[in-house]
Amino acid sequence: MIQVVRAGALTTVQDLGRPGWAHLGVPRSGALDGPALRLANRLVGNAETAAGLEITLTGCRLRVTRTTTVAVTGAYGPLRVDGRAAGLGQPVAVPAGATVDIGAASHGVRRYLAVGGGIDVPPVLGSRSTDTLSGLGPAPLTDGDELPIGTAVPTPSTVHFTPGRPTPDVLRLAVRLGPRDDWFTTAAVGTLLSTPYTVSPVGNRVGARLAGARLTRARAGELPSEGIVLGAVQVPADGQPLVFLADHPTTGGYPVIAVVDDVAPLAQARPGTTVLFHGPQR
Amino acid sequence: MRIREVGAGALLLECDDGAQVEAWRAELWRQRAAGRLAATEIVPAARTVLLDGLTDPAATATLIAGWPPPPAAGTATGTLVEIPTRYDGPDLEAVAGHWGVPPAEAVRRLTDTEFQVAFAGFAPGFAYLRGLPEGWEVPRLATPRTVVPAGSVALAGPYAGIYPTASPGGWRLVGHTDVTLFDVHREPPALLMPGTRVRLVAR
């Protein structure tokens, strides 16, 4: 059992999400930095699909009631077990009753904790992920919550230590234009691929909002609602792009000018980070 | 039908109208069930069908372009779901006024219409129901309500819809139902799937 001593700003249970239900309006959800959660799971000997915790910015404090192994990946920041510093990106033995303190992120945004056996809340539509848009899955953690831990499979980790990924001040994101780049002026498409944008503080699990040069439309009128993919760069009426992350709605009516290939770095980008979009062109 | 690439792993099929969307949606689901198409998501919408989770979108586009276009006629073969509806919504009079008929006539029009689920979105289990005749489009509220009760039967644009859970919303509320639209313990969890025929039966 994991007892939540301090839940922090936003700590949620996440696995790799619930794909396959978009036709019913169910978002994919899942860890925003999928590679970080997969790595944490591998470090403690879990399947990559096991559920862990996604811990946002301010960290959290947990107590583990049985002897287990944890691993913390993703954003940098302190990790302490019963007050003693422990390493990131490696398996850490935790005795029964010990406190695990995941401090505030010093670089990056989201930290991932995996525990041997995974977090064993009941799956909803095949996933244990918290979906902040539709409310499926367990609610975000609050102080005093108790989370069941699954039975640890005694599979030794094949990885013993992994260096962290630095979070750059300037993020270069590869995009592919379309499907609705033709709804924008040629100049707007050029602007998207040549001028810096800044990660806005008004981001969440649904999307990362960016601020910068306004992207002007070539066509007036409304686009009929259409299906949305992860990483879609949607441009609402104010002309400021929004990149959809895991809890994105399944359909939407603003034109998508481009799609980001890999959103994981964006999930770790702090407000104020400069984003540069670049090809491949379509 | 035109095919656009979307990012590294998806395709968007652009159709002429909602009937063609439904025809392609049904055809793509059939092809996937038969093992001839691998896609994690097949998501119909107003004028498009999205295929996501493709390993080789260009090859899938070539494959689909080689299939004969599915006939749009005779596709309204989905199961029929009757939704017992109390036509007591706060916007019923406004909708009737917009149509230039008395409220009783507006209710008759709605009960006489056979709807079909065009697509889902907005919330799990929320279905966009097409079937209102042309010219019956209803404008959204200028200012959305902060809370629309679960089960509200509503109209907006060319669509009808039922709110599965309480949420903000700008659709015109014409009635309500006690039917559970989305239940994660049900198989399938949504009562109204793309293709399902729907009648909003007065009770």
Short mmCIF file of C-alpha atoms in Angstrom, two decimals:
data_model
loop_
_atom_site.label_atom_id
_atom_site.label_comp_id
_atom_site.label_asym_id
_atom_site.label_seq_id
_atom_site.Cartn_x
_atom_site.Cartn_y
_atom_site.Cartn_z
CA MET A 1 0.00 0.00 0.00
CA ILE A 2 1.13 3.55 -0.74
CA GLN A 3 -0.12 6.19 1.69
CA VAL A 4 -0.20 9.70 0.31
CA VAL A 5 1.25 12.06 2.92
CA ARG A 6 1.46 15.12 0.65
CA ALA A 7 -0.20 14.87 -2.76
CA GLY A 8 1.38 18.00 -4.28
CA ALA A 9 -0.02 20.25 -6.98
CA LEU A 10 -1.16 17.51 -9.35
CA THR A 11 -0.20 13.89 -8.87
CA THR A 12 -2.09 11.33 -10.92
CA VAL A 13 -1.97 7.61 -11.59
CA GLN A 14 -0.84 7.02 -15.18
CA ASP A 15 -0.06 4.10 -17.42
CA LEU A 16 0.13 4.14 -21.21
CA GLY A 17 -3.50 5.26 -21.51
CA ARG A 18 -6.67 3.92 -23.06
CA PRO A 19 -6.35 4.07 -26.85
CA GLY A 20 -9.05 2.53 -29.01
CA TRP A 21 -12.09 4.35 -27.59
CA ALA A 22 -11.88 7.69 -29.41
CA HIS A 23 -14.96 6.84 -31.48
CA LEU A 24 -16.94 6.95 -28.21
CA GLY A 25 -15.47 10.30 -27.16
CA VAL A 26 -12.97 8.75 -24.72
CA PRO A 27 -9.56 10.52 -24.70
CA ARG A 28 -6.37 8.43 -24.92
CA SER A 29 -4.91 9.84 -21.67
CA GLY A 30 -1.78 8.13 -20.22
CA ALA A 31 1.62 9.47 -19.12
CA LEU A 32 2.50 12.76 -20.84
CA ASP A 33 6.17 11.73 -20.93
CA GLY A 34 5.62 8.14 -21.98
CA PRO A 35 9.32 7.24 -22.35
CA ALA A 36 9.98 8.35 -18.75
CA LEU A 37 7.21 6.15 -17.33
CA ARG A 38 8.31 3.17 -19.43
CA LEU A 39 11.87 3.58 -18.17
CA ALA A 40 10.76 3.83 -14.53
CA ASN A 41 8.79 0.61 -14.94
CA ARG A 42 11.73 -1.22 -16.54
CA LEU A 43 13.98 -0.10 -13.68
CA VAL A 44 11.78 -1.79 -11.06
CA GLY A 45 11.19 -4.91 -13.19
CA ASN A 46 7.61 -4.08 -14.19
CA ALA A 47 6.05 -4.43 -17.59
CA GLU A 48 6.15 -1.05 -19.35
CA THR A 49 2.36 -1.01 -19.21
CA ALA A 50 2.22 -0.91 -15.40
CA ALA A 51 0.71 2.14 -13.69
CA GLY A 52 2.92 4.61 -11.85
CA LEU A 53 2.57 8.15 -10.58
CA GLU A 54 2.93 11.30 -12.67
CA ILE A 55 4.04 14.03 -10.28
CA THR A 56 3.82 17.66 -11.38
CA LEU A 57 6.31 20.40 -10.38
CA THR A 58 5.85 20.61 -6.60
CA GLY A 59 6.56 16.95 -5.88
CA CYS A 60 4.82 14.73 -3.34
CA ARG A 61 5.50 12.66 -0.23
CA LEU A 62 4.47 9.02 0.14
CA ARG A 63 4.74 6.28 2.74
CA VAL A 64 5.11 2.69 1.56
CA THR A 65 3.73 0.07 3.92
CA ARG A 66 5.68 -2.89 2.57
CA THR A 67 9.25 -3.44 1.42
CA THR A 68 9.49 -2.65 -2.25
CA THR A 69 11.54 -1.06 -5.01
CA VAL A 70 10.83 2.31 -6.59
CA ALA A 71 12.37 4.29 -9.43
CA VAL A 72 11.92 7.97 -10.24
CA THR A 73 12.49 9.31 -13.76
CA GLY A 74 11.52 12.34 -15.83
CA ALA A 75 12.16 15.84 -14.54
CA TYR A 76 15.12 16.46 -12.20
CA GLY A 77 14.67 17.15 -8.52
CA PRO A 78 15.48 15.70 -5.10
CA LEU A 79 14.51 12.17 -4.07
CA ARG A 80 14.79 11.10 -0.45
CA VAL A 81 13.93 7.80 1.22
CA ASP A 82 13.51 8.20 5.00
CA GLY A 83 15.38 11.48 4.72
CA ARG A 84 18.39 10.06 2.87
CA ALA A 85 19.20 11.17 -0.65
CA ALA A 86 18.56 8.54 -3.30
CA GLY A 87 19.45 8.42 -6.99
CA LEU A 88 17.25 9.20 -9.95
CA GLY A 89 16.92 6.84 -12.89
CA GLN A 90 17.82 3.73 -10.90
CA PRO A 91 16.05 1.16 -8.73
CA VAL A 92 15.89 2.24 -5.07
CA ALA A 93 15.10 -0.25 -2.29
CA VAL A 94 12.46 1.05 0.12
CA PRO A 95 11.96 -0.68 3.48
CA ALA A 96 8.44 -1.18 4.84
CA GLY A 97 7.14 1.96 6.52
CA ALA A 98 9.66 4.26 4.87
CA THR A 99 8.79 7.71 3.56
CA VAL A 100 9.53 8.51 -0.07
CA ASP A 101 9.92 12.24 -0.66
CA ILE A 102 9.85 13.40 -4.26
CA GLY A 103 10.92 17.02 -4.05
CA ALA A 104 9.94 19.86 -6.36
CA ALA A 105 11.23 19.54 -9.92
CA SER A 106 14.29 21.73 -10.46
CA HIS A 107 14.34 21.24 -14.24
CA GLY A 108 11.46 19.93 -16.31
CA VAL A 109 7.89 19.56 -15.11
CA ARG A 110 6.81 15.95 -14.62
CA ARG A 111 8.44 13.25 -12.55
CA TYR A 112 7.44 9.57 -12.74
CA LEU A 113 7.50 7.08 -9.90
CA ALA A 114 7.22 3.38 -10.59
CA VAL A 115 6.84 0.82 -7.80
CA GLY A 116 7.55 -2.91 -8.05
CA GLY A 117 4.23 -4.53 -8.98
CA GLY A 118 2.73 -1.26 -10.21
CA ILE A 119 -0.13 0.74 -8.74
CA ASP A 120 -3.06 -1.62 -8.67
CA VAL A 121 -6.14 0.60 -8.78
CA PRO A 122 -8.98 -0.98 -10.80
CA PRO A 123 -8.57 -0.41 -14.53
CA VAL A 124 -11.27 1.56 -16.35
CA LEU A 125 -11.68 0.61 -20.03
CA GLY A 126 -8.35 -1.18 -19.89
CA SER A 127 -6.32 1.59 -18.26
CA ARG A 128 -5.57 2.88 -14.76
CA SER A 129 -4.84 6.40 -16.04
CA THR A 130 -6.46 9.51 -14.63
CA ASP A 131 -8.10 11.39 -17.47
CA THR A 132 -8.40 15.00 -16.34
CA LEU A 133 -10.63 15.98 -19.28
CA SER A 134 -13.41 13.39 -18.94
CA GLY A 135 -12.92 12.30 -15.33
CA LEU A 136 -12.32 8.62 -16.13
CA GLY A 137 -9.92 6.66 -13.93
CA PRO A 138 -8.92 7.50 -10.36
CA ALA A 139 -9.24 11.09 -9.18
CA PRO A 140 -5.99 13.10 -8.80
CA LEU A 141 -4.34 12.18 -5.49
CA THR A 142 -5.24 14.02 -2.31
CA ASP A 143 -3.54 13.91 1.08
CA GLY A 144 -4.46 10.73 2.98
CA ASP A 145 -5.27 8.62 -0.10
CA GLU A 146 -4.20 4.97 -0.08
CA LEU A 147 -3.17 3.20 -3.26
CA PRO A 148 -2.84 -0.59 -3.60
CA ILE A 149 0.42 -2.02 -4.95
CA GLY A 150 0.31 -5.03 -7.27
CA THR A 151 2.28 -8.21 -6.75
CA ALA A 152 5.87 -7.59 -7.79
CA VAL A 153 7.15 -10.00 -10.40
CA PRO A 154 10.67 -11.04 -9.37
CA THR A 155 12.12 -10.06 -12.74
CA PRO A 156 15.44 -8.35 -12.28
CA SER A 157 15.88 -5.03 -14.01
CA THR A 158 18.05 -5.21 -17.09
CA VAL A 159 18.90 -1.54 -16.58
CA HIS A 160 20.77 -0.38 -13.50
CA PHE A 161 21.33 3.28 -14.19
CA THR A 162 20.27 5.68 -16.91
CA PRO A 163 21.50 9.23 -17.29
CA GLY A 164 18.67 11.76 -17.28
CA ARG A 165 17.61 13.74 -20.29
CA PRO A 166 18.48 17.43 -19.97
CA THR A 167 15.59 19.83 -20.47
CA PRO A 168 16.77 22.44 -22.97
CA ASP A 169 15.97 26.16 -22.78
CA VAL A 170 15.21 26.08 -26.50
CA LEU A 171 13.08 23.16 -27.63
CA ARG A 172 13.23 22.16 -31.30
CA LEU A 173 10.12 20.25 -32.27
CA ALA A 174 9.75 18.42 -35.58
CA VAL A 175 6.32 18.87 -37.14
CA ARG A 176 4.55 17.71 -40.27
CA LEU A 177 2.26 20.27 -41.86
CA GLY A 178 -1.44 19.56 -42.18
CA PRO A 179 -4.08 18.38 -42.24
CA ARG A 180 -5.44 21.98 -42.37
CA ASP A 181 -2.40 24.11 -43.19
CA ASP A 182 -4.36 25.26 -46.26
CA TRP A 183 -6.73 27.10 -43.89
CA PHE A 184 -3.84 29.46 -43.11
CA THR A 185 -1.97 32.03 -45.16
CA THR A 186 1.35 31.01 -46.68
CA ALA A 187 2.91 33.66 -44.46
CA ALA A 188 1.36 32.04 -41.35
CA VAL A 189 2.80 28.64 -42.26
CA GLY A 190 6.18 30.34 -42.75
CA THR A 191 5.80 32.08 -39.39
CA LEU A 192 5.08 28.81 -37.60
CA LEU A 193 8.28 27.29 -39.00
CA SER A 194 10.55 30.30 -38.52
CA THR A 195 9.64 32.28 -35.40
CA PRO A 196 10.05 31.34 -31.74
CA TYR A 197 7.05 30.54 -29.56
CA THR A 198 7.01 30.53 -25.78
CA VAL A 199 5.41 27.88 -23.56
CA SER A 200 2.58 29.62 -21.70
CA PRO A 201 1.87 28.99 -17.99
CA VAL A 202 -1.72 28.10 -18.94
CA GLY A 203 -0.90 24.53 -19.91
CA ASN A 204 -2.26 21.26 -18.55
CA ARG A 205 -2.61 17.59 -19.46
CA VAL A 206 -4.97 18.48 -22.28
CA GLY A 207 -2.58 20.73 -24.14
CA ALA A 208 0.45 23.01 -24.10
CA ARG A 209 -0.48 26.57 -24.97
CA LEU A 210 2.11 28.61 -26.81
CA ALA A 211 2.44 32.36 -27.22
CA GLY A 212 4.05 34.16 -30.12
CA ALA A 213 3.33 35.55 -33.57
CA ARG A 214 -0.35 35.27 -34.42
CA LEU A 215 -1.14 32.68 -37.10
CA THR A 216 -3.62 34.24 -39.51
CA ARG A 217 -6.25 32.28 -41.35
CA ALA A 218 -6.66 32.29 -45.14
CA ARG A 219 -10.23 31.01 -44.83
CA ALA A 220 -13.03 32.41 -42.73
CA GLY A 221 -15.82 30.30 -41.29
CA GLU A 222 -15.92 27.26 -39.07
CA LEU A 223 -14.29 23.92 -39.75
CA PRO A 224 -16.74 21.08 -39.10
CA SER A 225 -15.55 19.00 -36.11
CA GLU A 226 -12.98 16.33 -36.96
CA GLY A 227 -10.85 13.73 -35.19
CA ILE A 228 -7.77 14.97 -33.30
CA VAL A 229 -4.42 13.20 -32.94
CA LEU A 230 -1.80 13.48 -30.18
CA GLY A 231 0.55 16.37 -30.98
CA ALA A 232 -1.94 18.23 -33.18
CA VAL A 233 -1.10 21.95 -33.34
CA GLN A 234 -4.54 23.52 -33.21
CA VAL A 235 -5.02 27.21 -33.84
CA PRO A 236 -8.06 28.70 -32.10
CA ALA A 237 -9.62 32.06 -32.98
CA ASP A 238 -6.92 34.05 -31.15
CA GLY A 239 -4.24 32.71 -33.54
CA GLN A 240 -2.03 31.32 -30.74
CA PRO A 241 -1.15 27.65 -31.24
CA LEU A 242 -2.03 24.89 -28.77
CA VAL A 243 -0.34 21.48 -28.94
CA PHE A 244 -2.60 18.66 -27.81
CA LEU A 245 -1.22 16.30 -25.15
CA ALA A 246 -2.57 12.98 -23.80
CA ASP A 247 -5.90 14.18 -22.36
CA HIS A 248 -6.89 15.91 -25.62
CA PRO A 249 -10.51 15.80 -26.75
CA THR A 250 -11.27 13.20 -29.42
CA THR A 251 -12.83 15.65 -31.89
CA GLY A 252 -12.55 19.40 -32.32
CA GLY A 253 -13.48 22.22 -34.61
CA TYR A 254 -10.43 24.47 -34.89
CA PRO A 255 -8.08 23.85 -37.82
CA VAL A 256 -4.89 21.87 -37.16
CA ILE A 257 -1.97 23.53 -38.99
CA ALA A 258 0.61 20.82 -38.18
CA VAL A 259 1.32 17.77 -36.01
CA VAL A 260 4.28 17.46 -33.62
CA ASP A 261 6.14 14.14 -34.04
CA ASP A 262 7.06 13.66 -30.36
CA VAL A 263 5.27 15.49 -27.53
CA ALA A 264 7.30 14.05 -24.62
CA PRO A 265 9.85 16.93 -24.60
CA LEU A 266 6.99 19.42 -24.62
CA ALA A 267 5.46 17.70 -21.58
CA GLN A 268 8.69 18.56 -19.73
CA ALA A 269 8.95 22.16 -21.02
CA ARG A 270 8.54 24.78 -18.32
CA PRO A 271 6.54 27.95 -18.90
CA GLY A 272 8.82 30.41 -20.66
CA THR A 273 10.67 27.74 -22.65
CA THR A 274 11.29 28.78 -26.25
CA VAL A 275 9.85 26.42 -28.87
CA LEU A 276 11.08 26.32 -32.47
CA PHE A 277 9.07 24.26 -34.93
CA HIS A 278 10.79 22.79 -37.95
CA GLY A 279 10.00 20.42 -40.87
CA PRO A 280 9.81 17.76 -42.33
CA GLN A 281 7.55 19.53 -44.77
CA ARG A 282 4.63 17.58 -46.07
CA MET B 1 -13.45 11.13 -50.95
CA ARG B 2 -9.97 12.61 -50.51
CA ILE B 3 -7.23 11.32 -48.20
CA ARG B 4 -4.91 13.62 -46.22
CA GLU B 5 -1.93 12.58 -44.11
CA VAL B 6 -2.02 13.69 -40.48
CA GLY B 7 1.32 13.67 -38.69
CA ALA B 8 3.43 10.52 -38.81
CA GLY B 9 0.76 7.92 -38.09
CA ALA B 10 -2.72 9.01 -39.15
CA LEU B 11 -4.94 9.68 -42.16
CA LEU B 12 -7.99 11.87 -42.59
CA LEU B 13 -10.63 10.76 -45.10
CA GLU B 14 -12.56 13.78 -46.33
CA CYS B 15 -16.11 12.98 -47.42
CA ASP B 16 -18.79 14.97 -49.23
CA ASP B 17 -21.42 14.76 -46.50
CA GLY B 18 -22.51 12.98 -43.34
CA ALA B 19 -24.03 10.06 -45.27
CA GLN B 20 -20.71 9.35 -46.98
CA VAL B 21 -18.91 9.61 -43.60
CA GLU B 22 -21.25 6.96 -42.20
CA ALA B 23 -20.74 4.73 -45.24
CA TRP B 24 -16.94 4.93 -44.93
CA ARG B 25 -17.05 4.56 -41.14
CA ALA B 26 -19.06 1.32 -41.49
CA GLU B 27 -16.82 0.06 -44.33
CA LEU B 28 -13.59 0.80 -42.41
CA TRP B 29 -14.90 -0.92 -39.28
CA ARG B 30 -15.83 -3.95 -41.43
CA GLN B 31 -12.42 -4.05 -43.10
CA ARG B 32 -10.67 -3.79 -39.73
CA ALA B 33 -12.82 -6.58 -38.26
CA ALA B 34 -11.91 -8.71 -41.29
CA GLY B 35 -8.20 -8.13 -40.64
CA ARG B 36 -7.60 -6.11 -43.80
CA LEU B 37 -6.92 -2.82 -42.01
CA ALA B 38 -4.83 -2.14 -38.89
CA ALA B 39 -5.79 1.10 -37.14
CA THR B 40 -5.96 1.80 -33.40
CA GLU B 41 -8.67 4.41 -33.88
CA ILE B 42 -11.31 4.88 -36.58
CA VAL B 43 -13.08 8.12 -35.63
CA PRO B 44 -15.93 9.49 -37.72
CA ALA B 45 -16.75 13.19 -37.42
CA ALA B 46 -18.87 15.75 -39.29
CA ARG B 47 -17.23 15.46 -42.73
CA THR B 48 -14.24 13.20 -42.10
CA VAL B 49 -13.11 9.84 -40.78
CA LEU B 50 -9.78 9.79 -38.90
CA LEU B 51 -7.61 6.66 -38.90
CA ASP B 52 -4.97 6.83 -36.17
CA GLY B 53 -2.26 4.47 -34.98
CA LEU B 54 -1.13 3.49 -38.48
CA THR B 55 2.37 2.11 -38.96
CA ASP B 56 2.54 3.07 -42.66
CA PRO B 57 -0.03 5.77 -43.48
CA ALA B 58 1.08 6.08 -47.13
CA ALA B 59 0.54 2.35 -47.71
CA THR B 60 -2.84 2.49 -45.94
CA ALA B 61 -3.86 5.46 -48.11
CA THR B 62 -2.98 3.49 -51.24
CA LEU B 63 -4.91 0.47 -49.92
CA ILE B 64 -8.05 2.47 -49.15
CA ALA B 65 -7.90 4.43 -52.40
CA GLY B 66 -8.06 1.07 -54.20
CA TRP B 67 -11.32 0.03 -52.53
CA PRO B 68 -14.61 0.77 -54.31
CA PRO B 69 -16.44 3.63 -52.55
CA PRO B 70 -19.03 2.14 -50.19
CA PRO B 71 -22.60 2.95 -51.23
CA ALA B 72 -24.15 5.63 -49.05
CA ALA B 73 -27.68 4.32 -49.62
CA GLY B 74 -29.01 1.72 -47.22
CA THR B 75 -26.41 2.37 -44.54
CA ALA B 76 -29.00 3.28 -41.89
CA THR B 77 -29.00 -0.31 -40.68
CA GLY B 78 -27.62 0.23 -37.19
CA THR B 79 -29.57 -0.95 -34.17
CA LEU B 80 -32.47 1.26 -33.10
CA VAL B 81 -32.36 2.77 -29.61
CA GLU B 82 -35.42 4.52 -28.19
CA ILE B 83 -34.68 7.27 -25.68
CA PRO B 84 -37.70 8.04 -23.46
CA THR B 85 -37.66 11.83 -23.41
CA ARG B 86 -39.60 14.36 -21.35
CA TYR B 87 -39.92 17.41 -23.55
CA ASP B 88 -39.70 19.97 -20.77
CA GLY B 89 -36.45 21.76 -21.61
CA PRO B 90 -36.05 25.48 -20.84
CA ASP B 91 -35.25 26.24 -24.51
CA LEU B 92 -38.14 24.30 -26.08
CA GLU B 93 -40.19 27.46 -26.67
CA ALA B 94 -37.22 29.28 -28.17
CA VAL B 95 -36.55 26.37 -30.54
CA ALA B 96 -40.23 26.25 -31.55
CA GLY B 97 -40.11 30.02 -32.09
CA HIS B 98 -37.02 29.64 -34.26
CA TRP B 99 -38.87 27.07 -36.35
CA GLY B 100 -42.02 29.25 -36.38
CA VAL B 101 -44.25 26.53 -34.91
CA PRO B 102 -46.00 26.00 -31.54
CA PRO B 103 -44.03 23.95 -28.95
CA ALA B 104 -46.32 20.93 -29.42
CA GLU B 105 -45.45 20.89 -33.11
CA ALA B 106 -41.73 21.17 -32.30
CA VAL B 107 -42.08 18.11 -30.03
CA ARG B 108 -43.93 16.24 -32.81
CA ARG B 109 -41.10 17.07 -35.25
CA LEU B 110 -38.50 15.76 -32.83
CA THR B 111 -40.38 12.57 -31.98
CA ASP B 112 -41.04 11.89 -35.68
CA THR B 113 -37.38 12.25 -36.68
CA GLU B 114 -35.24 9.15 -36.97
CA PHE B 115 -31.77 10.24 -35.90
CA GLN B 116 -28.51 8.45 -36.46
CA VAL B 117 -25.32 8.78 -34.44
CA ALA B 118 -22.91 10.62 -36.75
CA PHE B 119 -19.99 10.75 -34.34
CA ALA B 120 -19.01 11.13 -30.69
CA GLY B 121 -16.93 13.72 -28.89
CA PHE B 122 -17.06 16.47 -26.27
CA ALA B 123 -17.39 13.87 -23.49
CA PRO B 124 -17.41 10.05 -23.31
CA GLY B 125 -20.79 8.89 -24.58
CA PHE B 126 -21.83 12.22 -26.10
CA ALA B 127 -23.23 11.44 -29.55
CA TYR B 128 -23.85 13.94 -32.33
CA LEU B 129 -27.21 12.88 -33.80
CA ARG B 130 -27.90 13.79 -37.41
CA GLY B 131 -31.30 13.51 -39.05
CA LEU B 132 -32.94 16.92 -38.62
CA PRO B 133 -34.13 18.07 -42.05
CA GLU B 134 -32.18 20.87 -43.75
CA GLY B 135 -33.27 24.32 -42.66
CA TRP B 136 -33.97 23.18 -39.07
CA GLU B 137 -30.54 24.15 -37.79
CA VAL B 138 -30.71 25.74 -34.34
CA PRO B 139 -28.20 28.41 -33.23
CA ARG B 140 -26.20 27.81 -30.06
CA LEU B 141 -26.77 29.98 -27.01
CA ALA B 142 -24.76 33.21 -27.21
CA THR B 143 -23.49 32.49 -23.69
CA PRO B 144 -23.11 28.82 -22.69
CA ARG B 145 -24.71 27.65 -19.44
CA THR B 146 -22.14 26.92 -16.74
CA VAL B 147 -23.98 23.71 -15.83
CA VAL B 148 -26.20 21.60 -18.04
CA PRO B 149 -27.76 18.70 -16.08
CA ALA B 150 -26.91 15.11 -17.07
CA GLY B 151 -29.54 13.62 -19.38
CA SER B 152 -30.41 16.94 -21.03
CA VAL B 153 -31.68 16.45 -24.58
CA ALA B 154 -30.44 19.35 -26.67
CA LEU B 155 -30.06 20.82 -30.16
CA ALA B 156 -27.28 22.84 -31.82
CA GLY B 157 -26.58 23.49 -35.48
CA PRO B 158 -27.77 20.49 -37.51
CA TYR B 159 -27.36 18.09 -34.54
CA ALA B 160 -29.26 16.77 -31.56
CA GLY B 161 -27.39 15.42 -28.55
CA ILE B 162 -27.80 14.18 -24.98
CA TYR B 163 -25.43 15.27 -22.20
CA PRO B 164 -24.08 12.07 -20.54
CA THR B 165 -22.84 13.98 -17.48
CA ALA B 166 -23.40 17.43 -16.03
CA SER B 167 -21.13 19.91 -17.79
CA PRO B 168 -21.03 23.43 -19.20
CA GLY B 169 -22.74 23.70 -22.57
CA GLY B 170 -24.23 26.02 -25.17
CA TRP B 171 -26.78 23.69 -26.77
CA ARG B 172 -30.53 24.46 -26.64
CA LEU B 173 -32.19 22.24 -24.05
CA VAL B 174 -35.50 20.78 -25.23
CA GLY B 175 -35.98 17.93 -22.76
CA HIS B 176 -34.35 15.33 -20.59
CA THR B 177 -34.00 11.57 -20.18
CA ASP B 178 -33.04 9.26 -17.31
CA VAL B 179 -31.23 6.81 -19.62
CA THR B 180 -27.58 6.09 -18.72
CA LEU B 181 -25.57 6.98 -21.81
CA PHE B 182 -22.10 5.92 -20.68
CA ASP B 183 -21.19 3.14 -18.26
CA VAL B 184 -17.62 1.81 -18.10
CA HIS B 185 -18.96 -1.54 -16.84
CA ARG B 186 -21.16 -2.03 -19.91
CA GLU B 187 -19.98 -3.59 -23.17
CA PRO B 188 -19.83 -1.41 -25.20
CA PRO B 189 -19.71 1.42 -22.63
CA ALA B 190 -21.56 3.92 -24.82
CA LEU B 191 -25.27 3.38 -25.47
CA LEU B 192 -25.09 5.43 -28.65
CA MET B 193 -22.36 4.23 -31.03
CA PRO B 194 -21.56 5.71 -34.44
CA GLY B 195 -24.20 4.27 -36.80
CA THR B 196 -26.83 3.63 -34.08
CA ARG B 197 -30.35 4.80 -35.04
CA VAL B 198 -32.09 6.84 -32.35
CA ARG B 199 -35.64 7.93 -31.61
CA LEU B 200 -36.34 10.54 -28.94
CA VAL B 201 -39.69 9.06 -27.86
CA ALA B 202 -42.00 11.36 -25.86
CA ARG B 203 -43.12 9.98 -22.54
#
